[in-house]
Coordinates of C-alpha atoms in Angstrom, one line a residue:
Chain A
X1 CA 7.5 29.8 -12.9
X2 CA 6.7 26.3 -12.8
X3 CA 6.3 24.0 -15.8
X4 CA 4.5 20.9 -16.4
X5 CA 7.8 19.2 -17.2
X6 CA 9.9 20.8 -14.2
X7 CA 6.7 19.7 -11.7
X8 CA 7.3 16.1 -13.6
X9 CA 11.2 16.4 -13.0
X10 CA 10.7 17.1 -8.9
X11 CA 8.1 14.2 -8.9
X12 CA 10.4 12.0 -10.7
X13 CA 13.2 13.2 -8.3
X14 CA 10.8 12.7 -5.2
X15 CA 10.0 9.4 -6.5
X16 CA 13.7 8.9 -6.4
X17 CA 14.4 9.4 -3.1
X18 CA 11.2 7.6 -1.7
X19 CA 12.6 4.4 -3.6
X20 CA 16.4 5.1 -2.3
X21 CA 15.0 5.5 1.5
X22 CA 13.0 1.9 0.9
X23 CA 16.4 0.3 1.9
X24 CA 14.5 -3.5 1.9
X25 CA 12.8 -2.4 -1.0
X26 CA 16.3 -2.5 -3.0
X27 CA 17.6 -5.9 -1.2
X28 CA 15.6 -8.1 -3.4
X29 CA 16.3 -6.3 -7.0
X30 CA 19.7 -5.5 -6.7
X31 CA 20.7 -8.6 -3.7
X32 CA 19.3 -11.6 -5.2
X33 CA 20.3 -11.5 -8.9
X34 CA 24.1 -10.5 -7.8
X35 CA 23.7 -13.9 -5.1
X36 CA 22.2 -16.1 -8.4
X37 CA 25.4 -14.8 -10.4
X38 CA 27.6 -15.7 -7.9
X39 CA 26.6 -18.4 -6.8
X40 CA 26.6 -20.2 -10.9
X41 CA 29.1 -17.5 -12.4
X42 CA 32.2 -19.7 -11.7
X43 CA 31.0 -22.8 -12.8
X44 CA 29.2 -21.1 -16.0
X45 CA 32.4 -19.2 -16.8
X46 CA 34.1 -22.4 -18.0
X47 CA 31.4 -24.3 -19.1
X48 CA 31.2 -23.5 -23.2
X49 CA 28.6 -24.2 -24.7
X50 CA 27.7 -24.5 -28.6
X51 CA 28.9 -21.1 -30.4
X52 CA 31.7 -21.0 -28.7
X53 CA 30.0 -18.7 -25.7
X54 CA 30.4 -19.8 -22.1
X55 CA 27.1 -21.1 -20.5
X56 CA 27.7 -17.7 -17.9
X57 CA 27.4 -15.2 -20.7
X58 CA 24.2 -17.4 -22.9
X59 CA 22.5 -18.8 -19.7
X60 CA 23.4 -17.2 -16.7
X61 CA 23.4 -13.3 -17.5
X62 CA 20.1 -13.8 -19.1
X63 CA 18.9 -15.5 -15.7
X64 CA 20.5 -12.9 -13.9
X65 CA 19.0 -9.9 -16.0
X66 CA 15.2 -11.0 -16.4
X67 CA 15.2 -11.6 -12.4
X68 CA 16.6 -7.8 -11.8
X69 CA 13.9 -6.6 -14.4
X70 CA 11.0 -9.3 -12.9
X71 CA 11.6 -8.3 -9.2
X72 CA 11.2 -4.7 -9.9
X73 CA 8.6 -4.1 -12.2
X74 CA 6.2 -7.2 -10.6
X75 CA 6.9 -6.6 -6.8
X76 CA 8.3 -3.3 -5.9
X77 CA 6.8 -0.7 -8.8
X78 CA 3.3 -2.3 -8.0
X79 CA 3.7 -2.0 -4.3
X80 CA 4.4 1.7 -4.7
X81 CA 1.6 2.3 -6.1
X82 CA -0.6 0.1 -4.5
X83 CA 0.8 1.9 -1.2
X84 CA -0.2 5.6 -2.8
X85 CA -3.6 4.7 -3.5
X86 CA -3.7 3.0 -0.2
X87 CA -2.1 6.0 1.6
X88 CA -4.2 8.4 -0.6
X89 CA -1.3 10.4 -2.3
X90 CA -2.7 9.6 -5.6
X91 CA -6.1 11.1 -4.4
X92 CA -4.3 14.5 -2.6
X93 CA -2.2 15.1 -6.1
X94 CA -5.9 14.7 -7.8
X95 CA -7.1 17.9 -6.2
X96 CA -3.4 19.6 -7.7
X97 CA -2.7 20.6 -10.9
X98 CA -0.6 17.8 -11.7
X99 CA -2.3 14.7 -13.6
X100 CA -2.1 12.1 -11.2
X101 CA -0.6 10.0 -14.3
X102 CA 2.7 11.5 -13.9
X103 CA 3.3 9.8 -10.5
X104 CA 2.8 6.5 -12.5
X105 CA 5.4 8.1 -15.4
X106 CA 7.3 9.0 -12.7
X107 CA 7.2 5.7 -11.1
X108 CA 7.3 3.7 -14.3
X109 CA 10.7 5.8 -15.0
X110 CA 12.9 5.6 -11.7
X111 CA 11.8 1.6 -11.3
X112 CA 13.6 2.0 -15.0
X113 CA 16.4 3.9 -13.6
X114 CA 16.7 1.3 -10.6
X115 CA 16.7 -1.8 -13.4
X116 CA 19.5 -0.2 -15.4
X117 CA 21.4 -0.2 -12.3
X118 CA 20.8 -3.6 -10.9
X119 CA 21.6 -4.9 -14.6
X120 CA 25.0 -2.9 -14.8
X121 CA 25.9 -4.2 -11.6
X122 CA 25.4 -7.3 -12.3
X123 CA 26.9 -6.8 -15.7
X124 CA 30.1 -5.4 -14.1
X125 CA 30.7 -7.9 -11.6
X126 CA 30.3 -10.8 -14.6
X127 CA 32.6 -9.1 -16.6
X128 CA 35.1 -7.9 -14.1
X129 CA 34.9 -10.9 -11.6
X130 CA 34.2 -13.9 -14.1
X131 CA 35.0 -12.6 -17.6
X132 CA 31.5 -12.3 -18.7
X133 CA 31.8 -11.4 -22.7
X134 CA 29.4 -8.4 -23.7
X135 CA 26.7 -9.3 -26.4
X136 CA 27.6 -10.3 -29.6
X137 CA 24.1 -8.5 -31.0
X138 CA 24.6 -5.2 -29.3
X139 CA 21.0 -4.2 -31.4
X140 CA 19.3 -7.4 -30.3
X141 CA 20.0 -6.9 -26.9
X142 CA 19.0 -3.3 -27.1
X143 CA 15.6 -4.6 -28.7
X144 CA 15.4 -8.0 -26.4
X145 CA 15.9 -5.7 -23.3
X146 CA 13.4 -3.2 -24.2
X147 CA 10.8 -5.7 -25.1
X148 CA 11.2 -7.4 -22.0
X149 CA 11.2 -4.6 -19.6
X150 CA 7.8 -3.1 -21.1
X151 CA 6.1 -6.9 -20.9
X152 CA 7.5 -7.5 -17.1
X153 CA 6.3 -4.0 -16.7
X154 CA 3.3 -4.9 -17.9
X155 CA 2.5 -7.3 -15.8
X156 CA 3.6 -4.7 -12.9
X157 CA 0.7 -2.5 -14.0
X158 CA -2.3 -5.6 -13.9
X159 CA -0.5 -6.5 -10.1
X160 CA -1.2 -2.8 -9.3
X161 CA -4.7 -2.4 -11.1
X162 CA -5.9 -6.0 -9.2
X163 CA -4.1 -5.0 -5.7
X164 CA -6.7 -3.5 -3.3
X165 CA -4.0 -3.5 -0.9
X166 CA 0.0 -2.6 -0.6
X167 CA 0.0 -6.1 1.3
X168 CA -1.6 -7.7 -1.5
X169 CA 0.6 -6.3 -4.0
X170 CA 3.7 -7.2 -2.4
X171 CA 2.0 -10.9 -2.3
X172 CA 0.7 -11.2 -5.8
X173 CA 3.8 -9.3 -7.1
X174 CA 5.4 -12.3 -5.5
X175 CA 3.6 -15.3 -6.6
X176 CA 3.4 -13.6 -10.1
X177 CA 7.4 -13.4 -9.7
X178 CA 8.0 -16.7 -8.6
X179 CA 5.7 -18.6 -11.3
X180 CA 7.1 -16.8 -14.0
X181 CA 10.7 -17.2 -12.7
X182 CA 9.5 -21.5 -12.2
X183 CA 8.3 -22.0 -15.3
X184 CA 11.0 -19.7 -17.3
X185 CA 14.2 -21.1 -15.9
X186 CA 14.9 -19.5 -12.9
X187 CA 14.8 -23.0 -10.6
X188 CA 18.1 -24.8 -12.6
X189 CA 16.6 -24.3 -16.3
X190 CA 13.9 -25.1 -18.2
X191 CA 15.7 -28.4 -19.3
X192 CA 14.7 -30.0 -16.3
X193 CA 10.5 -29.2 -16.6
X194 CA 7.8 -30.9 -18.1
X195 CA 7.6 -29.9 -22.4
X196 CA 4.1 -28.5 -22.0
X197 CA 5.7 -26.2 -18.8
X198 CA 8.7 -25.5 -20.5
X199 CA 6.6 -24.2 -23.6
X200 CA 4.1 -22.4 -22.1
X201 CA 6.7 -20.5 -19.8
X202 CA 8.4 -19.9 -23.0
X203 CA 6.0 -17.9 -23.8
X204 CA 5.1 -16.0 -20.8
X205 CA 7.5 -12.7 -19.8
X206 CA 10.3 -14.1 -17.8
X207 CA 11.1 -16.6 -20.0
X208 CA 10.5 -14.9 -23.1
X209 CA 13.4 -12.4 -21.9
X210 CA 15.4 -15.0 -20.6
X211 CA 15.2 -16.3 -23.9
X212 CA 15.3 -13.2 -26.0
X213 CA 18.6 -12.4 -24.6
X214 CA 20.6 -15.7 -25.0
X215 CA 19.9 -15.3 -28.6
X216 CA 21.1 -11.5 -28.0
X217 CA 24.1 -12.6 -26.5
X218 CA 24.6 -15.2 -29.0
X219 CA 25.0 -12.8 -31.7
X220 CA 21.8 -13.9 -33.2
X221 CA 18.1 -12.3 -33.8
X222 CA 15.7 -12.7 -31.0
X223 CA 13.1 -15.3 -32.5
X224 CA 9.8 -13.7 -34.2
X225 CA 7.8 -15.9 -31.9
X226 CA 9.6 -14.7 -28.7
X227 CA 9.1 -10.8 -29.8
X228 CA 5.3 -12.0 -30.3
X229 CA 5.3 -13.2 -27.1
X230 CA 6.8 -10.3 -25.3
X231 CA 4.6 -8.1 -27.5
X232 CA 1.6 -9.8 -26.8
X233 CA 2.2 -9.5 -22.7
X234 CA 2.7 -6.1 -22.9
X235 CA -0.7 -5.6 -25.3
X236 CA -2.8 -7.4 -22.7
X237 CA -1.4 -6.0 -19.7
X238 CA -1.7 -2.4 -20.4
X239 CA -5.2 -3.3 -21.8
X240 CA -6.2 -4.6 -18.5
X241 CA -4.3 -1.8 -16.8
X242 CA -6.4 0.6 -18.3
X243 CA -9.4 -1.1 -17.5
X244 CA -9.3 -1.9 -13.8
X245 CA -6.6 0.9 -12.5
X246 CA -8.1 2.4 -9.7
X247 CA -6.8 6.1 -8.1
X248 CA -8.6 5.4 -4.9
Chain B
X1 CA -23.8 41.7 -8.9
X2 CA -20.6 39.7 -8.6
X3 CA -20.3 35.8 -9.2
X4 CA -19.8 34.3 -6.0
X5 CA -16.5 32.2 -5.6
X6 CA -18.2 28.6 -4.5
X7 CA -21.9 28.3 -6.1
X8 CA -23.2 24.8 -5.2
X9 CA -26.9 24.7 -6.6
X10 CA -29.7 21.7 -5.6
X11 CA -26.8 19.5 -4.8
X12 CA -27.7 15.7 -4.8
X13 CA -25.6 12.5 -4.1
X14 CA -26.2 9.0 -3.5
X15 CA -24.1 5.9 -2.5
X16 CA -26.8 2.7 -2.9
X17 CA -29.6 3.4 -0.8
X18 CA -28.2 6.1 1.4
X19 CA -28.8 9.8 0.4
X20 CA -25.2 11.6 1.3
X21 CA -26.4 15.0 0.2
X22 CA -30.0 16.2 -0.4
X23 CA -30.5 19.1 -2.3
X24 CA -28.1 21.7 -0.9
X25 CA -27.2 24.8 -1.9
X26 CA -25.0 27.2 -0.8
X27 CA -23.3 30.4 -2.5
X28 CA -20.2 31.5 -0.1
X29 CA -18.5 35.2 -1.5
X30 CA -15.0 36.2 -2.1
X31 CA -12.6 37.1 1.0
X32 CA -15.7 35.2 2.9
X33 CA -15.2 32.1 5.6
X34 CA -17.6 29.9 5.6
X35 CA -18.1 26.6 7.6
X36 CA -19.9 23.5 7.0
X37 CA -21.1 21.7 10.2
X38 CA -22.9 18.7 11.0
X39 CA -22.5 15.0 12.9
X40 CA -20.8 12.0 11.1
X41 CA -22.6 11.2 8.3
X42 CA -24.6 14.5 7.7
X43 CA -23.1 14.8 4.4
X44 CA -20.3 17.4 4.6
X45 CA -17.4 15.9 3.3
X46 CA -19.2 14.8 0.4
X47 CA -19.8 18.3 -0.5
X48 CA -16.6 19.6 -0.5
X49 CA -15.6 16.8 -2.1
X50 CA -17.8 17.2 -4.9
X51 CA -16.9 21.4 -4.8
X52 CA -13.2 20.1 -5.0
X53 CA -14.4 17.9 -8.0
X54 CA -13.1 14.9 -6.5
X55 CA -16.8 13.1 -6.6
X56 CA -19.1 13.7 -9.3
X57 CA -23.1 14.7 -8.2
X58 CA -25.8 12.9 -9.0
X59 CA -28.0 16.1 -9.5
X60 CA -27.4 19.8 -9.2
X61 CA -24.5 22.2 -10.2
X62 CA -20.9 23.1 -8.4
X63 CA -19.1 26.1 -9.7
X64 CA -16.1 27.5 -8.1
X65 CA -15.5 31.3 -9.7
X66 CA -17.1 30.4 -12.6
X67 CA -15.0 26.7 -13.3
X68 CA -16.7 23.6 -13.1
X69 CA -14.9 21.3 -11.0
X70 CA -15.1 18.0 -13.4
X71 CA -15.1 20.2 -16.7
X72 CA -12.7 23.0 -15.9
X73 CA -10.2 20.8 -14.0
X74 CA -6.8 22.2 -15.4
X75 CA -7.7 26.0 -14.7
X76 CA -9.5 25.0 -11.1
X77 CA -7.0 23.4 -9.8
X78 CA -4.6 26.6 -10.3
X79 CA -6.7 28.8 -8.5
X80 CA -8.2 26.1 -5.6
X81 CA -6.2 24.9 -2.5
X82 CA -7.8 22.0 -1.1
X83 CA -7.0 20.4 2.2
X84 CA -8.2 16.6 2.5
X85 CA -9.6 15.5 5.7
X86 CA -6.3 12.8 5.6
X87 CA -2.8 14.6 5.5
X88 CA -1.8 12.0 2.9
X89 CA 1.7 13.0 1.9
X90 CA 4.4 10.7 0.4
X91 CA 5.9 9.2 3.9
X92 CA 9.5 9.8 3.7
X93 CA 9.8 12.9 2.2
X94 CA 11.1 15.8 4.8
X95 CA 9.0 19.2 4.8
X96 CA 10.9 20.9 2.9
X97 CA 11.0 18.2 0.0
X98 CA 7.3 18.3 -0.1
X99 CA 7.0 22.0 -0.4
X100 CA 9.6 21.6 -3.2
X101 CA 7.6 19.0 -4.7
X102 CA 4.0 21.1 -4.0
X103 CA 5.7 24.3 -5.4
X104 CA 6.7 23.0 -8.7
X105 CA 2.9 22.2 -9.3
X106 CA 2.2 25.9 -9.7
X107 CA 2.8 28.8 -11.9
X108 CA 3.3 31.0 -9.2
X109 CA 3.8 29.8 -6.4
X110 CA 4.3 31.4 -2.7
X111 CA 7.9 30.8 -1.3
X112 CA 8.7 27.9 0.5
X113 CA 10.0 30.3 3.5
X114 CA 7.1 32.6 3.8
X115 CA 4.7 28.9 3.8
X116 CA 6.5 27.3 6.1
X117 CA 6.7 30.5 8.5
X118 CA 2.8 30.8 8.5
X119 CA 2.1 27.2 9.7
X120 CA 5.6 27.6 12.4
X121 CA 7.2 24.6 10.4
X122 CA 10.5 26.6 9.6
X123 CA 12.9 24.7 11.9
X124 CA 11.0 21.2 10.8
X125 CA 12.4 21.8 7.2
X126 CA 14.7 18.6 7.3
X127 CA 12.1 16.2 8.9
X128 CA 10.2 13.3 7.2
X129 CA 6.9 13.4 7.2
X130 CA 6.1 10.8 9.1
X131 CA 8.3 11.7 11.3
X132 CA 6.1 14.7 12.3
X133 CA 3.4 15.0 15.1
X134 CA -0.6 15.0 14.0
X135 CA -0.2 18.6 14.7
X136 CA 2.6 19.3 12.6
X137 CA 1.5 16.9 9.9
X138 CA -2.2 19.1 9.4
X139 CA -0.2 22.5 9.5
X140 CA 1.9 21.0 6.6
X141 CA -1.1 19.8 5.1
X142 CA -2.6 23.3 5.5
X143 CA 0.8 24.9 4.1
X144 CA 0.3 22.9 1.2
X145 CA -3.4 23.9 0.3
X146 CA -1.9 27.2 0.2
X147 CA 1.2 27.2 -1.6
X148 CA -0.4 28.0 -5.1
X149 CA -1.5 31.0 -3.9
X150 CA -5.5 30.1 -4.4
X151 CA -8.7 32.3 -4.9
X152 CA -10.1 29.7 -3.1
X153 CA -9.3 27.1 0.0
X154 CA -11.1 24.1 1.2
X155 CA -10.1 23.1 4.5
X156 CA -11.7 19.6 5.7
X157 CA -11.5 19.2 9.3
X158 CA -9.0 21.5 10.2
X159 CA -8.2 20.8 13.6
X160 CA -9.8 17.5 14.5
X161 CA -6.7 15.6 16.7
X162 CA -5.0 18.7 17.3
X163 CA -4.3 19.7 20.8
X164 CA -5.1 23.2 21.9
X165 CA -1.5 24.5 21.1
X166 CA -1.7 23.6 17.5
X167 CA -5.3 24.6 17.3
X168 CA -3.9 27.7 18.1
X169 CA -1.5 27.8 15.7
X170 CA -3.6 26.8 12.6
X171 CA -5.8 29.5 13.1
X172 CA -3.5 31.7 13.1
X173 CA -2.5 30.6 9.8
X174 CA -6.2 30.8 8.6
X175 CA -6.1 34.3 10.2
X176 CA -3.6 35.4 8.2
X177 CA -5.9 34.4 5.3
X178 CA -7.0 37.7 4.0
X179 CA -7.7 37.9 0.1
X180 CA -8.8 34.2 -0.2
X181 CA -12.5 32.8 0.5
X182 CA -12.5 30.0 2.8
X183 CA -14.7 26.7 2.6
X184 CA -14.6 25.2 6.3
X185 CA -15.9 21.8 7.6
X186 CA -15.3 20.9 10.8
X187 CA -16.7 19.8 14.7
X188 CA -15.1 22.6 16.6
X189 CA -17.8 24.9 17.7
X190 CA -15.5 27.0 18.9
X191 CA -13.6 27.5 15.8
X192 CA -16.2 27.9 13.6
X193 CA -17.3 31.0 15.8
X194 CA -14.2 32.4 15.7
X195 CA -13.0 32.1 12.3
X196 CA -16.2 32.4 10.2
X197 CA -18.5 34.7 8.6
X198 CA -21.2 32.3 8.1
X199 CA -22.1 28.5 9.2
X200 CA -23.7 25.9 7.2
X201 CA -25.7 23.7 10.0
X202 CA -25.6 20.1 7.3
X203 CA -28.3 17.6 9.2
X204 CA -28.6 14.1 7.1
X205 CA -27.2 15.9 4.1
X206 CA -29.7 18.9 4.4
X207 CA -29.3 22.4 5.3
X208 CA -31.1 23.1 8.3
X209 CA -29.8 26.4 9.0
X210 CA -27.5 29.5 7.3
X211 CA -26.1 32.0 8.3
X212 CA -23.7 34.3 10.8
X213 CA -22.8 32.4 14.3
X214 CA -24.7 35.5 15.7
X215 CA -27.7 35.3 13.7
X216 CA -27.9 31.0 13.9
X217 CA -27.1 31.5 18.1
X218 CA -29.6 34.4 18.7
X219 CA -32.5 32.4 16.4
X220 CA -32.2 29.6 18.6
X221 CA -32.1 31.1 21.4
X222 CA -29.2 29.6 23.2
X223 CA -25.9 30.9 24.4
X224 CA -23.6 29.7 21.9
X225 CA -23.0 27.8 18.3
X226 CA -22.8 24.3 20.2
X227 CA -26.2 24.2 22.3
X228 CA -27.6 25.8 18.3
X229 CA -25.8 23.3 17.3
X230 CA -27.9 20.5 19.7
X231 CA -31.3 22.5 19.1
X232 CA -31.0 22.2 15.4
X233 CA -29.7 18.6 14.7
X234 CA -30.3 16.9 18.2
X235 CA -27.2 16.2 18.1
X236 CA -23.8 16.5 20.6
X237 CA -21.0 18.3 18.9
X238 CA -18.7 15.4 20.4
X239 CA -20.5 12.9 18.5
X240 CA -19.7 15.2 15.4

């Protein structure tokens, strides 16, 4: 006999599979952070920086983390579900006993799965191939990464509720990505923008992470402002989530 | 005097200025076939969407054994097998992974075997769906509106696409249907005549005529369900 939580466990597992036979859909979550840590891990290993940290373990994991967490929860969870409503899947499970809210639970939870995985592998290769140190806050990382993965997330759910389209998603997902990524660091630091950019993309999700995890990894609190920030993102998004997410 | 398993009272709906549905009722009784028929347009997919509860009406009352669609949604959709006009399935799941997936939905559901031996999709198991021909992809789709065992099946478009093999075979499947009451749209004359009790003859979202192929065909006057068809809606069943 079949239980709400066991038809939730095969969605979840479906969901699974979908997203591990989506081959390109894993190149740019898992590929490009591990090519961004390679490509600065070397350098950043040696390179210490105030608190006796190297810049690879207060600069470059952050970097490395917020882009695995950005890429999939702005671009790839939204396309999913941009491509079910467009496909009609969310409209055929409507007429089934399951809510069609546990394909987004479902979803929300294996693009978690898939984040966890990109950020251990990248974690592993720091530590094992550059000598990465883990953080010196192992509760403020805990905190900083859950904050940050509910606010990118966030902003996952208002690409999907906007999106008439899987195209579109894919495209906004992307712009959304790289103007967050721009103005939070991800194009050689936020050193090297304008103060007012630098500020404002403090505050927005990728470089609220970016920043909430330095601190982490620097064995000190994540700033009150930063958690505001991150708070704040995920407030409005699911508002406007709630408001304009369409099933078909 | 029983309840009757689809009850769809002075049915109304709207989108702007056109009138999908005007007014139609219809009362279709356990273990009983029925189709709905009409040209593109006439407003038949907008009533069995609005029986399955996927559209709201404007006016009028839907109740399927008793439920109402919108209100009753949890217990409905245990006891109703719907079949969109679309086979919209997740794309790179194999048939067996979407039987899996379809069975876990229900308390009881029938065995993935036994389903996939009524719609001959038994050696397909390990396919992706999109993998699959039209043909296999709406006798999947049909398996599917099935597997919860239902009181009740709506089956939209059934065969449109098909070639006369698979026609074949999805009636067989609907054959096999004994216990459950069927609610039928489709453009196949043919079909409709040989699977159902009674026809529903849907012209610019009215009901123009009810009743057994027989009765509507001997009414009219003409030879079969398709020149009844043309009498009653001026229209060609191959513009339907």
């Amino acid at each position: 006999m079949s239980t709400p939580m066991a038809a939730w466990l095969t969605l979840t597992k479906c969901e699974a599979r979908m997203v591990v036979r989506d081959t390109a859909g894993l190149v740019v979550p898992i590929a490009l952070p591990m090519l961004v840590l390679v490509m600065n891990a070397s350098a950043a290993a040696g390179q210490e920086v105030p608190g006796g940290r190297s810049a690879l373990d207060m600069h470059v994991l952050p970097l490395v983390f917020a882009i695995v967490l950005a890429s999939i929860g702005v671009i790839n969870m939204p396309s999913f579900l941009a491509y079910y409503r467009r496909a009609g899947i969310l409209r055929r499970l409507a007429v089934t006993p399951v809510s069609p809210l546990l394909v987004l639970v479902a979803q929300l939870l294996v693009s978690l799965a898939q984040a966890l995985i990109g950020i251990g592998l990248a974690f592993a290769v720091a530590v094992l191939g550059f000598g990465a140190r883990p953080p010196a806050a192992a509760g403020a990382a805990v905190l900083a990464m859950t904050l940050s993965i509910l606010a990118l997330y966030a902003v996952g759910m208002v690409v999907a509720s906007l999106a008439p389209t899987p195209n579109s998603a894919v495209a906004i997902g992307l712009i959304a990505f790289f103007v967050l990524g721009a103005v939070g660091g991800m194009f050689g630091g936020v050193d090297a923008l304008p103060d007012v950019v630098a500020e404002v993309g403090s505050w927005l999700p990728f470089g609220a992470t970016v920043d909430a995890l330095s601190h982490a990894w620097a064995g000190a609190p994540v700033p009150a402002d930063t958690i505001a920030a991150l708070v704040a993102v995920t407030a409005a998004g699911v508002t406007v989530a709630t408001v304009w997410f369409r099933w078909n | 005097m029983s309840e009757p398993a689809i009850l769809v009272a002075h049915l109304h709906k709207r989108y702007g200025d056109v009138v999908a549905v005007d007014d139609v009722t219809l009362t279709v009784e356990p273990g009983e076939v029925v189709a709905i028929v009409g040209a593109n347009g006439a407003g038949k997919t907008s009533t069995v969407e609005m029986v399955a509860g996927l559209r709201t009406p404007d006016r009028g009352r839907v109740a399927v054994l008793g439920l109402d669609p919108r209100r009753d949604r949890a217990a409905l959709r245990q006891v109703l097998g719907v079949q969109l006009q679309e086979p919209y399935l997740h794309h790179s799941l194999t048939v067996a992974e979407l039987v899996d997936l379809y069975r876990s939905f229900y308390r009881a559901p029938r065995p993935a075997a036994e389903l996939l031996d009524v719609v001959e999709l038994g050696e397909q198991r390990g396919t992706r769906f999109e993998r699959l021909s039209g043909g296999q992809q709406q006798r999947l789709s049909i398996a599917l509106a099935l597997v919860g065992r239902p009181k009740v099946v709506i089956l939209d478009e059934l065969t449109t696409g098909l070639d006369p093999r698979a026609r074949r075979r999805v009636w067989a499947a609907i054959d096999a249907l004994r216990e459950e009451t069927v609610l039928l749209v489709s453009h196949a004359m043919d079909e409709v005549e040989r699977l159902c009790d009674r026809v529903a003859v849907l012209d610019h979202g009215r009901i123009v005529a009810l009743g057994p192929p027989a009765e509507l065909i001997a009414k009219a006057g003409a030879s079969s369900l398709e020149e009844t068809f043309m009498a009653l809606t001026g229209t060609e069943p191959e513009e339907a």
